[in-house]
mmCIF file of C-alpha atoms in Angstrom:
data_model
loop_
_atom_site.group_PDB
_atom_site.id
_atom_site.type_symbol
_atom_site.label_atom_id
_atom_site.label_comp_id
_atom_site.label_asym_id
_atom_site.label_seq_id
_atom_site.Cartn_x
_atom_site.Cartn_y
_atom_site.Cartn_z
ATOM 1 C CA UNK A 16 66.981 53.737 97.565
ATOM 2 C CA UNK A 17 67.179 53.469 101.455
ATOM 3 C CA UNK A 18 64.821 50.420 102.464
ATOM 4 C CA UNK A 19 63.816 49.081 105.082
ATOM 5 C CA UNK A 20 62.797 45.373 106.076
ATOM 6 C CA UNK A 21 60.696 44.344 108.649
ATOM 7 C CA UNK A 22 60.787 40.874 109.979
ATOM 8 C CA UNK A 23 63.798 38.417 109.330
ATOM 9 C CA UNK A 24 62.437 35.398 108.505
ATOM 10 C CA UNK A 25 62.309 33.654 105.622
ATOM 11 C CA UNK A 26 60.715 36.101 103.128
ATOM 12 C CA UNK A 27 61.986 39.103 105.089
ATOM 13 C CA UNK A 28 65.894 37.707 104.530
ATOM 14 C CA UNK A 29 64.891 36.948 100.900
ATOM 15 C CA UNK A 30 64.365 40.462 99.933
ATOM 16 C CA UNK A 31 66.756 41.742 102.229
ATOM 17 C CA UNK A 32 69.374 39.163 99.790
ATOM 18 C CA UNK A 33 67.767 40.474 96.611
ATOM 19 C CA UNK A 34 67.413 44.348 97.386
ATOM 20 C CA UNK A 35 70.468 44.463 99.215
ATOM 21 C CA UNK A 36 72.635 44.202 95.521
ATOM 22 C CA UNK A 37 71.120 47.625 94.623
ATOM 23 C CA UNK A 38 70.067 49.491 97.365
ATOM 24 C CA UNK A 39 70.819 50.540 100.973
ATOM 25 C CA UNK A 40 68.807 47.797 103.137
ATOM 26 C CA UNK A 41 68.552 47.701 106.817
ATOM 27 C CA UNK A 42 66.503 44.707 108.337
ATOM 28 C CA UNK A 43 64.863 45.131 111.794
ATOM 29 C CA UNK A 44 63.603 42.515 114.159
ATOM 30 C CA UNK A 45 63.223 42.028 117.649
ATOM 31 C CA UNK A 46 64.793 39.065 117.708
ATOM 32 C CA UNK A 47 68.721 39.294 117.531
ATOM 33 C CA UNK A 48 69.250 35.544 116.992
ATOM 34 C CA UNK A 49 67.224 35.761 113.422
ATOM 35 C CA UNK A 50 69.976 38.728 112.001
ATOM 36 C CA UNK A 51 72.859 36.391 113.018
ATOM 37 C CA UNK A 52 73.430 35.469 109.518
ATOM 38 C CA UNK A 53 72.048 38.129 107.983
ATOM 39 C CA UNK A 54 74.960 39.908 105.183
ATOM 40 C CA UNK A 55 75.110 43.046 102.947
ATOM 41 C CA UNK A 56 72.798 45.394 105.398
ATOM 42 C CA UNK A 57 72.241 47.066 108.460
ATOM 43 C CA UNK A 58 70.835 45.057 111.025
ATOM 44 C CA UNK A 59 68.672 47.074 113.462
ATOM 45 C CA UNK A 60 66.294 45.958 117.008
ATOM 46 C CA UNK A 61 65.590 49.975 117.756
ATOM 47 C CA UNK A 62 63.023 51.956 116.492
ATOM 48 C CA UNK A 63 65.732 54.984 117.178
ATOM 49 C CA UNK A 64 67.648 52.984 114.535
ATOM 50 C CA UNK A 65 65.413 53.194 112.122
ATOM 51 C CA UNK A 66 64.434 56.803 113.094
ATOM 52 C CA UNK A 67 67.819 57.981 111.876
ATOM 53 C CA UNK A 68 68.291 55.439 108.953
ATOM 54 C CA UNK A 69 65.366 57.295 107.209
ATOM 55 C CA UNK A 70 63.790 54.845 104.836
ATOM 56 C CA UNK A 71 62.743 55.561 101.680
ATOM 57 C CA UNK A 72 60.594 52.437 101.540
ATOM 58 C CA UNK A 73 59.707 50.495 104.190
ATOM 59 C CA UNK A 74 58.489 46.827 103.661
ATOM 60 C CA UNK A 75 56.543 44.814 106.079
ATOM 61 C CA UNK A 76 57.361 41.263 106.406
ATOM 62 C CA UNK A 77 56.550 40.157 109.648
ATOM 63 C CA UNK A 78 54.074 37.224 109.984
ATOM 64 C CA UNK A 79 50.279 37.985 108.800
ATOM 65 C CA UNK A 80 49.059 37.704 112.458
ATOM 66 C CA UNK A 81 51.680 41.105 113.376
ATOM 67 C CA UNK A 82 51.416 42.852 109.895
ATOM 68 C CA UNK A 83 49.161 45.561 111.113
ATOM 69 C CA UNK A 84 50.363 45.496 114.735
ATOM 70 C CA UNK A 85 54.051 46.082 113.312
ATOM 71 C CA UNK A 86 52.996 48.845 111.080
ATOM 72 C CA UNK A 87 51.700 50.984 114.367
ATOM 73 C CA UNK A 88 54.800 50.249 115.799
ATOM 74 C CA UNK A 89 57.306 51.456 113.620
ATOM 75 C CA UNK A 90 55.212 54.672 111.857
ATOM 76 C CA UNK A 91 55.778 56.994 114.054
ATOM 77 C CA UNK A 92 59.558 56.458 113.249
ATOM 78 C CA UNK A 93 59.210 57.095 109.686
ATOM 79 C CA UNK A 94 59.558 60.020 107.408
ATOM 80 C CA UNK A 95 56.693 61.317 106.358
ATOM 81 C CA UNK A 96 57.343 60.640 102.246
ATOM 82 C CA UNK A 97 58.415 57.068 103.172
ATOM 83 C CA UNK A 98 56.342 54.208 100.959
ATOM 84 C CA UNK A 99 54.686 51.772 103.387
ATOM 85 C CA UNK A 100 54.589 47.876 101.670
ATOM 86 C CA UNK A 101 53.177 44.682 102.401
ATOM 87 C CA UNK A 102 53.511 41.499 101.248
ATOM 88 C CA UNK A 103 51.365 39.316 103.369
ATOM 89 C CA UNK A 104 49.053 36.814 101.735
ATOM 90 C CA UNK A 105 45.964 37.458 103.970
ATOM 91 C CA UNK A 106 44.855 41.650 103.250
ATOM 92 C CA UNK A 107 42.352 41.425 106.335
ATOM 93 C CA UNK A 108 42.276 45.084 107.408
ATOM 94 C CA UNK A 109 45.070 46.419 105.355
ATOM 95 C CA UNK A 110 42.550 48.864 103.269
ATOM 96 C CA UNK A 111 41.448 50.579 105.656
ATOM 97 C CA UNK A 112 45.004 50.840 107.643
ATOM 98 C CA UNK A 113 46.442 52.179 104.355
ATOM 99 C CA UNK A 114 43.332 54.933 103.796
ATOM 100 C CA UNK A 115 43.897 56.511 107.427
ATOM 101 C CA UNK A 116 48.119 55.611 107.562
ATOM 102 C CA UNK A 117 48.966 59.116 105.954
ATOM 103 C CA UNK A 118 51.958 57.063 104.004
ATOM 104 C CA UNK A 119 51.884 56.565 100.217
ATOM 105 C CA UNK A 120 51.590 52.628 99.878
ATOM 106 C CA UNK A 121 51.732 49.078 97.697
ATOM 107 C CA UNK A 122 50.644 46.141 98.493
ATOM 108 C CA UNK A 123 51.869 42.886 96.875
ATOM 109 C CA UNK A 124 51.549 40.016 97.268
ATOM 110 C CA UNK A 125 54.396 37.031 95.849
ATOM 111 C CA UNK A 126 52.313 33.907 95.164
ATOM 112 C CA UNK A 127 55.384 31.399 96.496
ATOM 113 C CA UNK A 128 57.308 30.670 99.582
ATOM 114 C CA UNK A 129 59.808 29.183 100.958
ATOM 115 C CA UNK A 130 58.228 25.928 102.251
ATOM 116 C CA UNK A 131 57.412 24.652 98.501
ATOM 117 C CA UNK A 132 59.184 27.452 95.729
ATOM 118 C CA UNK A 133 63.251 27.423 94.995
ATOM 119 C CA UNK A 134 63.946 30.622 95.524
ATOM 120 C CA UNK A 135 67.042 30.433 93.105
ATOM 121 C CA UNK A 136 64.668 30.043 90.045
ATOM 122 C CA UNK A 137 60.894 31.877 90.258
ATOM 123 C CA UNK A 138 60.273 31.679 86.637
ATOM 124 C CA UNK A 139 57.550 29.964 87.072
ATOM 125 C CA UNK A 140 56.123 31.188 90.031
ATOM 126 C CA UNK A 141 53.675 34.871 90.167
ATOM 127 C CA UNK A 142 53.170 37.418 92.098
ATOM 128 C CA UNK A 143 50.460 40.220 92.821
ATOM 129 C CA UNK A 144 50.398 43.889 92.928
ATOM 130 C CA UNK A 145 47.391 45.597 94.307
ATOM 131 C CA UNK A 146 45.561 48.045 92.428
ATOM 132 C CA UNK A 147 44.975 50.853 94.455
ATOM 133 C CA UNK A 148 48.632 50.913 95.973
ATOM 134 C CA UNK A 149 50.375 53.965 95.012
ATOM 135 C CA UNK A 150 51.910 54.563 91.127
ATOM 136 C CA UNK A 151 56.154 54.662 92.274
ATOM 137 C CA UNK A 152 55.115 51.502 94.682
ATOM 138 C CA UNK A 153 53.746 49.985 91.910
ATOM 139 C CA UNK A 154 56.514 50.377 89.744
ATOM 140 C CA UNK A 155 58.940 50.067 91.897
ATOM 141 C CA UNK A 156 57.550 45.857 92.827
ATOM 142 C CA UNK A 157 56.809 45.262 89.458
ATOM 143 C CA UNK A 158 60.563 46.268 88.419
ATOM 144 C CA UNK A 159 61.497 43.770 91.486
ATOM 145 C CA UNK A 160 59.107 40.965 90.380
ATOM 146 C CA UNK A 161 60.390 41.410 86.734
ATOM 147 C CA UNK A 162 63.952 40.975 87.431
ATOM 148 C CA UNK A 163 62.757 37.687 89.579
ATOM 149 C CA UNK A 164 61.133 36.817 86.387
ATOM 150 C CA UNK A 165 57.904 36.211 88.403
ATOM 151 C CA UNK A 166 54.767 36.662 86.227
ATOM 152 C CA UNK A 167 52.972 39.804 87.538
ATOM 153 C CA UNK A 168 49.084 40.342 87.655
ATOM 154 C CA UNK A 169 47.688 43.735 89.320
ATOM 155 C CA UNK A 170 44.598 42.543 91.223
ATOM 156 C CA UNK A 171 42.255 45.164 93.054
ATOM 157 C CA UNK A 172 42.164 44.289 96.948
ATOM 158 C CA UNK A 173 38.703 42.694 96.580
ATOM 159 C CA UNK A 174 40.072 40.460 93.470
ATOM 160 C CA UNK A 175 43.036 39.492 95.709
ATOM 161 C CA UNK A 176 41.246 37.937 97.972
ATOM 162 C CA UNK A 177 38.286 36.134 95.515
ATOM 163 C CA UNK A 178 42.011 35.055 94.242
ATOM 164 C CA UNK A 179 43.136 33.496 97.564
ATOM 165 C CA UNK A 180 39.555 32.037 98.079
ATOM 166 C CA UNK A 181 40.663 29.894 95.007
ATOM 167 C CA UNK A 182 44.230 29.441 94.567
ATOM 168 C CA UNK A 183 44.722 28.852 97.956
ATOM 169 C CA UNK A 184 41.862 28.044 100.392
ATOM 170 C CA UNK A 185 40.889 24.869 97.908
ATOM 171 C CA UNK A 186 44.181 23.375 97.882
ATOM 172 C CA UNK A 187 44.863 23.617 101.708
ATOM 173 C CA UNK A 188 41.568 22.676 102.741
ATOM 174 C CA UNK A 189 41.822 19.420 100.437
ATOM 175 C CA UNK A 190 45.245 19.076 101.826
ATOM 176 C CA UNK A 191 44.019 18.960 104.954
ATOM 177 C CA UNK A 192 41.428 16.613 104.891
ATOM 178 C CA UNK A 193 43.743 14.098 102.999
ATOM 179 C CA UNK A 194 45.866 14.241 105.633
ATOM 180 C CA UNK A 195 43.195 13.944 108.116
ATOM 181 C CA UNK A 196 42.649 10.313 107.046
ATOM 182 C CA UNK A 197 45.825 8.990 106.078
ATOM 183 C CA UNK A 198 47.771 6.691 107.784
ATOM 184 C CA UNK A 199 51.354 5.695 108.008
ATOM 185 C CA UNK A 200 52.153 3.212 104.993
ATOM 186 C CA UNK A 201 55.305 1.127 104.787
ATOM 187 C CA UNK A 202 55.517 0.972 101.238
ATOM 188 C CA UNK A 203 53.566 4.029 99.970
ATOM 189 C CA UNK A 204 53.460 4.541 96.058
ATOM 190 C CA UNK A 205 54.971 7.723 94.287
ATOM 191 C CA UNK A 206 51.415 9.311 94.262
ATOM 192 C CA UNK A 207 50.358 8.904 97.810
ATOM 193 C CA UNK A 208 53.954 10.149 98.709
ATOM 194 C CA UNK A 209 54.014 13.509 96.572
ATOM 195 C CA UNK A 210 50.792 13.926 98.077
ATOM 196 C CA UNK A 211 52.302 13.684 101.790
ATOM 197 C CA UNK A 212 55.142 15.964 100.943
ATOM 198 C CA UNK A 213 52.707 18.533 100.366
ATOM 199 C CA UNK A 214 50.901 17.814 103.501
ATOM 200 C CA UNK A 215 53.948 18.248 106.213
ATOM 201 C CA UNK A 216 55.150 21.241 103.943
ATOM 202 C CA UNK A 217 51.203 23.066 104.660
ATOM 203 C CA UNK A 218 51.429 21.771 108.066
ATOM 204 C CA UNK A 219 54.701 23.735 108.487
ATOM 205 C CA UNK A 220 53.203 27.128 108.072
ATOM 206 C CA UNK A 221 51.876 29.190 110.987
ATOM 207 C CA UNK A 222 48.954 28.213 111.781
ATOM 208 C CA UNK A 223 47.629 31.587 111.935
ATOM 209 C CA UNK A 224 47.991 31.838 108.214
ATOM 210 C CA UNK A 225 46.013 28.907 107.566
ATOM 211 C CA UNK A 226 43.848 29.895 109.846
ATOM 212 C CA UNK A 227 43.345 33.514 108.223
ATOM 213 C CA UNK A 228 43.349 32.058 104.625
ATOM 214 C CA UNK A 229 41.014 29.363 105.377
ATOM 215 C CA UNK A 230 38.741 32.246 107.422
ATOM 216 C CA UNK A 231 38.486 34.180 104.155
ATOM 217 C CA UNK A 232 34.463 34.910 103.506
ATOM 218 C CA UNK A 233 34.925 33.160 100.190
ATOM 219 C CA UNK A 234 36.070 29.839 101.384
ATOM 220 C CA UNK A 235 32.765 28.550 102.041
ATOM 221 C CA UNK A 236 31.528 28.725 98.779
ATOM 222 C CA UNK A 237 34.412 27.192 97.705
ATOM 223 C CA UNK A 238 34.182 24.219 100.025
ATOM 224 C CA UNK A 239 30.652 23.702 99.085
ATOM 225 C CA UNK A 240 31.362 23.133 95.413
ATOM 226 C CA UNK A 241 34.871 20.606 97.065
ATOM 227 C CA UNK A 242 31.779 18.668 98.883
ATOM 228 C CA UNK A 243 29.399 18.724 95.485
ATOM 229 C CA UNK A 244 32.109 17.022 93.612
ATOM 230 C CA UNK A 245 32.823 14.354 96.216
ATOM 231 C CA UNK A 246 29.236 13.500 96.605
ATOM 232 C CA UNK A 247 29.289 13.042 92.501
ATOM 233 C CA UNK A 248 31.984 10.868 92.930
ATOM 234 C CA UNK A 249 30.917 8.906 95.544
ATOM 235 C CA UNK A 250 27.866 8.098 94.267
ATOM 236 C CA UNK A 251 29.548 7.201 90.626
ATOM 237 C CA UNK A 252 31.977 4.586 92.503
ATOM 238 C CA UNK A 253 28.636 3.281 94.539
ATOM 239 C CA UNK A 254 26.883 2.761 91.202
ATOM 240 C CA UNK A 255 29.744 1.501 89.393
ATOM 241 C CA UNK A 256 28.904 3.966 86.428
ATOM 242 C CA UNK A 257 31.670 3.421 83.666
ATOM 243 C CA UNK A 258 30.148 6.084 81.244
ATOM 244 C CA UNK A 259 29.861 8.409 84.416
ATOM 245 C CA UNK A 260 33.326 7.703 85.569
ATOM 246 C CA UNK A 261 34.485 8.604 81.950
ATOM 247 C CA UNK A 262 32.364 11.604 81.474
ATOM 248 C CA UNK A 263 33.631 13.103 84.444
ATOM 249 C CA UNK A 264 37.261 12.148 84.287
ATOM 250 C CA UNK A 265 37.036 14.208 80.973
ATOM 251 C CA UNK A 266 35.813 16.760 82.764
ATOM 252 C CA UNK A 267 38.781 16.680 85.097
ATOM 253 C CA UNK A 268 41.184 16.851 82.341
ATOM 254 C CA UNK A 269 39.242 19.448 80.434
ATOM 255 C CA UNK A 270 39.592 21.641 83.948
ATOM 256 C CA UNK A 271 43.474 20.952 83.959
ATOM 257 C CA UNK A 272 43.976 22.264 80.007
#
């Protein structure tokens, strides 16, 4: 299949490595410093490039903030039978640029990057496929996330992002506010450290990706119950409360089963 990758950053040069072994890949990107090292495809900054390339599948890897921006851009390019993919973590839009696009479609969305996953071993890692997205898209990314040996859950757009609200907009918020209050410590203990690794790795990501993730309508309720639980605790450690301290650790590790 001829395919086509938008955007070559990290993710972008990731599936340009992995399609690139069985299928004609071409990578575009405005920026001719980022396909300096890029190997085994077609490196393109023209639309006319891509124009006579004639992509098969084209997917969109650009960062969240350009996703739908970069899809005007480059449609008119395209063949008319071409698949249109995403893979951005934030859908914002993307339903209704898919229903008026005229392109068959599939959305996905791989639950890892580069700043925490090895890339060299995703077994344990998972990825998404959107429910509405077309049937060959669909196979086609679950074929891909199979070989990865990612573990593959078809999600409706609306699940997605009740997903997202949970898997991701609890642990960056409370990453955030621990790092809010933390302080440099000369001797810090294994804990406190694992726990700042995974601070400066979430404060590497754009920050319009946190911003869009955190901006998700279901984040609220989600920081609500964070503050509900705090307030518990609080008031346990106030009080001193050993069978309340027990009762909820048990809770805790009931939660992590």
């Amino acid at each position: 299949m001829k395919i086509l990758i938008l955007g070559a950053g990290k993710m972008g040069s990731f599936f340009c490595d992995v399609l690139s072994v069985n299928h004609e890949v071409a990578i575009y990107d405005t920026d001719k410093e980022r396909l300096r090292f890029t190997f085994n495809a077609l490196r393109f900054t023209t639309m006319e490039e891509i124009e006579e390339f004639k992509p098969e599948m084209m997917i969109n890897a650009v960062t969240v903030k350009y996703t739908i921006e970069a899809f005007n851009q480059v449609l008119p390019y395209l063949p008319a039978n071409c698949i249109i993919s995403d893979i951005a973590s934030v859908k914002t839009g993307l339903p209704e640029f898919y229903a008026s696009s005229g392109h068959p479609f599939v959305s996905t969305h791989p639950m890892f990057g580069p700043t925490f996953a090895s890339l060299s071993n995703l077994s344990n890692e998972n990825a998404i496929i959107i429910t509405e997205s077309d049937h060959l898209g669909k196979v086609f990314f679950r074929d891909l996330y199979n070989e990865l040996h990612l573990h593959v859950c078809e999600y409706s757009f609306d699940e997605h992002d009740e997903t997202i609200s949970y898997s991701l907009s609890i642990p960056f918020a409370s990453t955030l506010v621990f790092a809010s209050v933390m302080k440099h410590q000369d001797a810090p203990g294994t804990t406190f450290k694992r726990h700042m690794a995974i601070a400066h790795g979430l404060m590497s990501e754009d920050d319009y990706l946190l911003q869009e993730i955190l901006f998700n309508p279901r984040t609220p309720h989600q920081l609500d119950l964070i503050k509900g639980q705090l307030d518990r605790l609080q008031t346990i450690i106030e009080n001193k409360d050993s069978e309340a301290m027990k009762e909820y650790l048990n809770e805790v590790r009931n939660n992590l089963k």
